[in-house]
């Protein structure tokens, strides 16, 4: 039942003002002027009667004025209907507490979770009869287990059923959630008690809470027992460049203060491939590399596992290797290439990571249409463009989404399908040579182009330092775009979009034959970014840590080995199997997967079939690191922040609407006040006119 | 301009002018003419104030008679001396005595008692002037403040004096009327216009000074309706217009007794004046002036016939 409460009850003292109109009405009698009369001869003969000195006239007006003042006092006191079950005013005897219980995975260290839960139970048991307790579990998310209640049995049951998760700690949002829970409380004492190991965040955001809320902490001290953690893994091409092998670089940290002896095992497809003994220095980290790891499947599931220690959650690191994470690139060369013609190009592509390029080379004379299949990009390095069937296949390759990079040199283009019907940018013309002792420079690079954005301004500037001695003149056609020019105005880099693919033409060579571009620091990034741009490469979801949200289809595209899932738009919803074999169904147009537990999430079509996509989920390694948080300062900052008035404390729309609803009584009083003011003014005016008329008459 | 309106209780065909209408006319002569000419045609016989110029008889000349009154034409025919006898051998004096004390400056309606008194005096003066009587005016409060001796030619002076008069000061009757009695040289018709705020005994004593000298006295008692009823509404106190004295009153409590006292006062005046052959006319100043004159002159004519 809603009760009536006052925001400013002190204003009710204003009801004492009611005496004012009373005095005015009494005093008004005394100040009435006398009426002139011809003679008092007869009146003086009549025996006098004791005249009442104070007499109230105009009772209606007096009541109106009293009512006006009373309503004014009530309006200033701001009455409102408090929420259900709440007392009409502050209850100084009652105490409301919200217990914030940390359930991040670091609480799994030793008996941390049991002690935290015991501390919460202690708070529940220690409360007074009328006191209420709310319960919130938090890690990266906050889970409201129980609103404020005095039902201790229910709270105990909820605590018994709760367990820690695999996510990291976020303190600020949990505290703010607890403060919101206490917002409507009318208890005399309001407090938030946070039970946590305070690991995971070294410098958390300072949350703002109401000044009347007390903030307390219960630190769960965790013994820094032997604990090693797998903190990072990187998948690299194998050192020998073999396409069916890869390398793994692993980082292992020791959270303990003592040297730790442990083992590191690499498992692929459920089989232990390698096991190594490690000695981890106290508080330090080591890096281990597994080279030439064989690839057995398109999507290979791997697991790195450390020996048992105090915290098991950070001892396992899951990963997925996709064979197609190496973008296949075909380099087409001349039959008799120049000396060192391919060196710069090959080195630049070999150094690429994320993605790595799997490079194959072909002589233009040996090239067949079948060679173009399963390529992400093709580089034509100063060759005469083949016509005929091969030319058509090349056009089809680009139109289907392939990328084509053409570097022009001595070989004069004979077949050059440009213009509206072609797929190549610009029309080739003569060769231009710089005067002896001079060179052309790259003078302008389209700044808004994705390629320029990917390179960054510094590398674009580096490119301007290159000397270009010769280039071939190209006239841009409709639909072509000149991305870069030489300082004499000639086009240096042209682009044409065809179907789903793109073509880039460099009007000079990729080796040092016509320029010294290959010697510039920006050369390697330029080539790698150009191929990423041409292949529309999208990195796979980099952060597959627990708590993150993965766009399944984007992830599939990045892996590029999941064409079946991506293309099969008519196969209904996607089915996700979590590590605990819990099956979820996601619609294809909103296939967002939240990772809750460590392990492999398998994504496939609703119809039974092979696994199409695997997402590896791991815990956030920062959570298990001993905290660098200065707890005392953090608590002090929260209290200081609470005591500081908030200039920007704009209520939310919901809060504003609720306040509006609650104070509708005050608004009604104000409306009545206005009406009464009008009535009082009219009445007083009318009475005044009537009195004047009577006096005049008299 | 002087449009009259039908008053309640008057005979058909008789028209009287509301005092409120008269106050809008800023000319006392015009007011007097309007009032008097309006009603005088309604009378069957010209009113008389007690004198006549009608021939009565001849009588033999007696030693000591004024030779100017000898009828020489008759002497020529009869060779005897006769003198003419008239019913009244000379025009009467009309003295208008107007009370201008502060209490006369009261009126709850369109006119105050002083304005009503002025109009009444002017009307009487006009009426007398039509009859070629001498007209004089004496205004008094606690003393005589204005005096115009009676004369046939003083009609205009009387009107002008009336026009100037202002009511102020305390009112007394005995001393001013004693002076008036001494100043009246011959028997006169004396019309006293006042609100008569004094005891009947003292009033009679004052007026009797005039009566004993053979003057014909007419007393017009002017009162405002509110003076009779004390229907003043919700007022806190009353201030005496003459003395300035204030009296806290509860009109509701005083009203009944007040009315009784006023009625007793009127009755006592009527009784004592009647006993002394003094004409007493009560005038409510909310009533038409011509109505009052008509009523008074009708009564006076009837009384003259019976005397």
PDB file of C-alpha atoms in Angstrom, chain B residues 155-255:
ATOM      1  CA  UNK B 155     -35.730  87.796  -4.299  1.00  0.00           C
ATOM      2  CA  UNK B 156     -32.561  87.560  -6.302  1.00  0.00           C
ATOM      3  CA  UNK B 157     -30.358  88.382  -3.344  1.00  0.00           C
ATOM      4  CA  UNK B 158     -32.045  85.658  -1.382  1.00  0.00           C
ATOM      5  CA  UNK B 159     -31.383  83.182  -4.164  1.00  0.00           C
ATOM      6  CA  UNK B 160     -27.765  84.204  -4.430  1.00  0.00           C
ATOM      7  CA  UNK B 161     -27.295  83.980  -0.678  1.00  0.00           C
ATOM      8  CA  UNK B 162     -28.876  80.533  -0.659  1.00  0.00           C
ATOM      9  CA  UNK B 163     -26.560  79.462  -3.386  1.00  0.00           C
ATOM     10  CA  UNK B 164     -23.497  80.434  -1.382  1.00  0.00           C
ATOM     11  CA  UNK B 165     -24.434  78.891   1.899  1.00  0.00           C
ATOM     12  CA  UNK B 166     -22.381  76.039   3.289  1.00  0.00           C
ATOM     13  CA  UNK B 167     -23.269  73.900   6.255  1.00  0.00           C
ATOM     14  CA  UNK B 168     -20.701  73.830   9.025  1.00  0.00           C
ATOM     15  CA  UNK B 169     -20.248  74.106  12.752  1.00  0.00           C
ATOM     16  CA  UNK B 170     -22.407  73.275  15.718  1.00  0.00           C
ATOM     17  CA  UNK B 171     -26.043  74.098  15.707  1.00  0.00           C
ATOM     18  CA  UNK B 172     -27.927  76.199  18.256  1.00  0.00           C
ATOM     19  CA  UNK B 173     -31.399  77.609  18.243  1.00  0.00           C
ATOM     20  CA  UNK B 174     -31.979  79.810  21.267  1.00  0.00           C
ATOM     21  CA  UNK B 175     -29.353  82.505  20.771  1.00  0.00           C
ATOM     22  CA  UNK B 176     -29.675  82.971  17.012  1.00  0.00           C
ATOM     23  CA  UNK B 177     -33.459  82.984  17.148  1.00  0.00           C
ATOM     24  CA  UNK B 178     -33.380  85.499  19.985  1.00  0.00           C
ATOM     25  CA  UNK B 179     -31.410  87.812  17.720  1.00  0.00           C
ATOM     26  CA  UNK B 180     -33.827  87.167  14.885  1.00  0.00           C
ATOM     27  CA  UNK B 181     -36.753  88.077  17.131  1.00  0.00           C
ATOM     28  CA  UNK B 182     -35.157  91.387  17.922  1.00  0.00           C
ATOM     29  CA  UNK B 183     -34.486  92.101  14.246  1.00  0.00           C
ATOM     30  CA  UNK B 184     -38.003  91.366  13.018  1.00  0.00           C
ATOM     31  CA  UNK B 185     -39.593  94.843  12.915  1.00  0.00           C
ATOM     32  CA  UNK B 186     -43.114  93.884  12.182  1.00  0.00           C
ATOM     33  CA  UNK B 187     -45.185  90.810  12.250  1.00  0.00           C
ATOM     34  CA  UNK B 188     -43.961  88.389   9.685  1.00  0.00           C
ATOM     35  CA  UNK B 189     -44.411  84.946   8.386  1.00  0.00           C
ATOM     36  CA  UNK B 190     -41.374  83.036   9.588  1.00  0.00           C
ATOM     37  CA  UNK B 191     -40.475  79.739   7.906  1.00  0.00           C
ATOM     38  CA  UNK B 192     -37.865  77.805   9.893  1.00  0.00           C
ATOM     39  CA  UNK B 193     -36.104  75.081   7.898  1.00  0.00           C
ATOM     40  CA  UNK B 194     -33.991  72.778  10.068  1.00  0.00           C
ATOM     41  CA  UNK B 195     -33.335  69.204  11.156  1.00  0.00           C
ATOM     42  CA  UNK B 196     -34.225  70.324  14.700  1.00  0.00           C
ATOM     43  CA  UNK B 197     -31.525  68.432  16.605  1.00  0.00           C
ATOM     44  CA  UNK B 198     -32.410  69.673  20.080  1.00  0.00           C
ATOM     45  CA  UNK B 199     -34.871  68.766  22.739  1.00  0.00           C
ATOM     46  CA  UNK B 200     -38.485  69.730  22.018  1.00  0.00           C
ATOM     47  CA  UNK B 201     -38.498  71.922  25.105  1.00  0.00           C
ATOM     48  CA  UNK B 202     -35.490  73.958  24.116  1.00  0.00           C
ATOM     49  CA  UNK B 203     -36.689  74.171  20.532  1.00  0.00           C
ATOM     50  CA  UNK B 204     -40.074  75.458  21.635  1.00  0.00           C
ATOM     51  CA  UNK B 205     -38.428  77.882  23.974  1.00  0.00           C
ATOM     52  CA  UNK B 206     -36.280  79.232  21.132  1.00  0.00           C
ATOM     53  CA  UNK B 207     -39.076  79.439  18.599  1.00  0.00           C
ATOM     54  CA  UNK B 208     -41.458  80.874  21.120  1.00  0.00           C
ATOM     55  CA  UNK B 209     -39.341  84.030  21.125  1.00  0.00           C
ATOM     56  CA  UNK B 210     -40.627  84.655  17.622  1.00  0.00           C
ATOM     57  CA  UNK B 211     -44.165  83.554  18.234  1.00  0.00           C
ATOM     58  CA  UNK B 212     -44.772  85.869  21.139  1.00  0.00           C
ATOM     59  CA  UNK B 213     -44.010  88.801  18.886  1.00  0.00           C
ATOM     60  CA  UNK B 214     -47.001  87.887  16.750  1.00  0.00           C
ATOM     61  CA  UNK B 215     -45.135  86.181  13.949  1.00  0.00           C
ATOM     62  CA  UNK B 216     -46.752  83.405  12.019  1.00  0.00           C
ATOM     63  CA  UNK B 217     -44.413  80.402  12.363  1.00  0.00           C
ATOM     64  CA  UNK B 218     -43.968  77.479  10.038  1.00  0.00           C
ATOM     65  CA  UNK B 219     -41.369  74.846  10.979  1.00  0.00           C
ATOM     66  CA  UNK B 220     -40.066  72.505   8.284  1.00  0.00           C
ATOM     67  CA  UNK B 221     -38.397  69.495   9.885  1.00  0.00           C
ATOM     68  CA  UNK B 222     -36.003  67.906   7.361  1.00  0.00           C
ATOM     69  CA  UNK B 223     -34.659  64.438   7.902  1.00  0.00           C
ATOM     70  CA  UNK B 224     -32.813  61.939   5.724  1.00  0.00           C
ATOM     71  CA  UNK B 225     -34.321  58.441   5.540  1.00  0.00           C
ATOM     72  CA  UNK B 226     -31.216  56.931   7.139  1.00  0.00           C
ATOM     73  CA  UNK B 227     -31.469  59.350  10.040  1.00  0.00           C
ATOM     74  CA  UNK B 228     -34.812  57.845  10.779  1.00  0.00           C
ATOM     75  CA  UNK B 229     -33.968  54.212  10.216  1.00  0.00           C
ATOM     76  CA  UNK B 230     -30.266  53.932  11.120  1.00  0.00           C
ATOM     77  CA  UNK B 231     -29.940  51.357   8.357  1.00  0.00           C
ATOM     78  CA  UNK B 232     -26.223  51.951   8.094  1.00  0.00           C
ATOM     79  CA  UNK B 233     -25.092  48.416   7.503  1.00  0.00           C
ATOM     80  CA  UNK B 234     -21.949  47.120   9.131  1.00  0.00           C
ATOM     81  CA  UNK B 235     -20.140  50.192  10.447  1.00  0.00           C
ATOM     82  CA  UNK B 236     -17.779  50.388  13.377  1.00  0.00           C
ATOM     83  CA  UNK B 237     -18.374  53.879  14.693  1.00  0.00           C
ATOM     84  CA  UNK B 238     -20.285  57.070  13.934  1.00  0.00           C
ATOM     85  CA  UNK B 239     -18.866  60.557  13.866  1.00  0.00           C
ATOM     86  CA  UNK B 240     -21.059  63.529  14.768  1.00  0.00           C
ATOM     87  CA  UNK B 241     -21.024  65.971  11.852  1.00  0.00           C
ATOM     88  CA  UNK B 242     -21.341  68.976  14.140  1.00  0.00           C
ATOM     89  CA  UNK B 243     -19.080  68.097  17.066  1.00  0.00           C
ATOM     90  CA  UNK B 244     -16.762  65.510  15.529  1.00  0.00           C
ATOM     91  CA  UNK B 245     -17.378  63.202  18.456  1.00  0.00           C
ATOM     92  CA  UNK B 246     -17.051  59.509  17.589  1.00  0.00           C
ATOM     93  CA  UNK B 247     -19.212  56.857  19.035  1.00  0.00           C
ATOM     94  CA  UNK B 248     -18.548  53.130  18.572  1.00  0.00           C
ATOM     95  CA  UNK B 249     -21.834  51.570  17.732  1.00  0.00           C
ATOM     96  CA  UNK B 250     -23.294  48.285  16.763  1.00  0.00           C
ATOM     97  CA  UNK B 251     -26.068  49.514  14.593  1.00  0.00           C
ATOM     98  CA  UNK B 252     -27.933  46.257  14.855  1.00  0.00           C
ATOM     99  CA  UNK B 253     -28.119  46.652  18.575  1.00  0.00           C
ATOM    100  CA  UNK B 254     -28.982  50.411  18.561  1.00  0.00           C
ATOM    101  CA  UNK B 255     -31.374  50.504  15.637  1.00  0.00           C
TER     102      UNK B 255
END
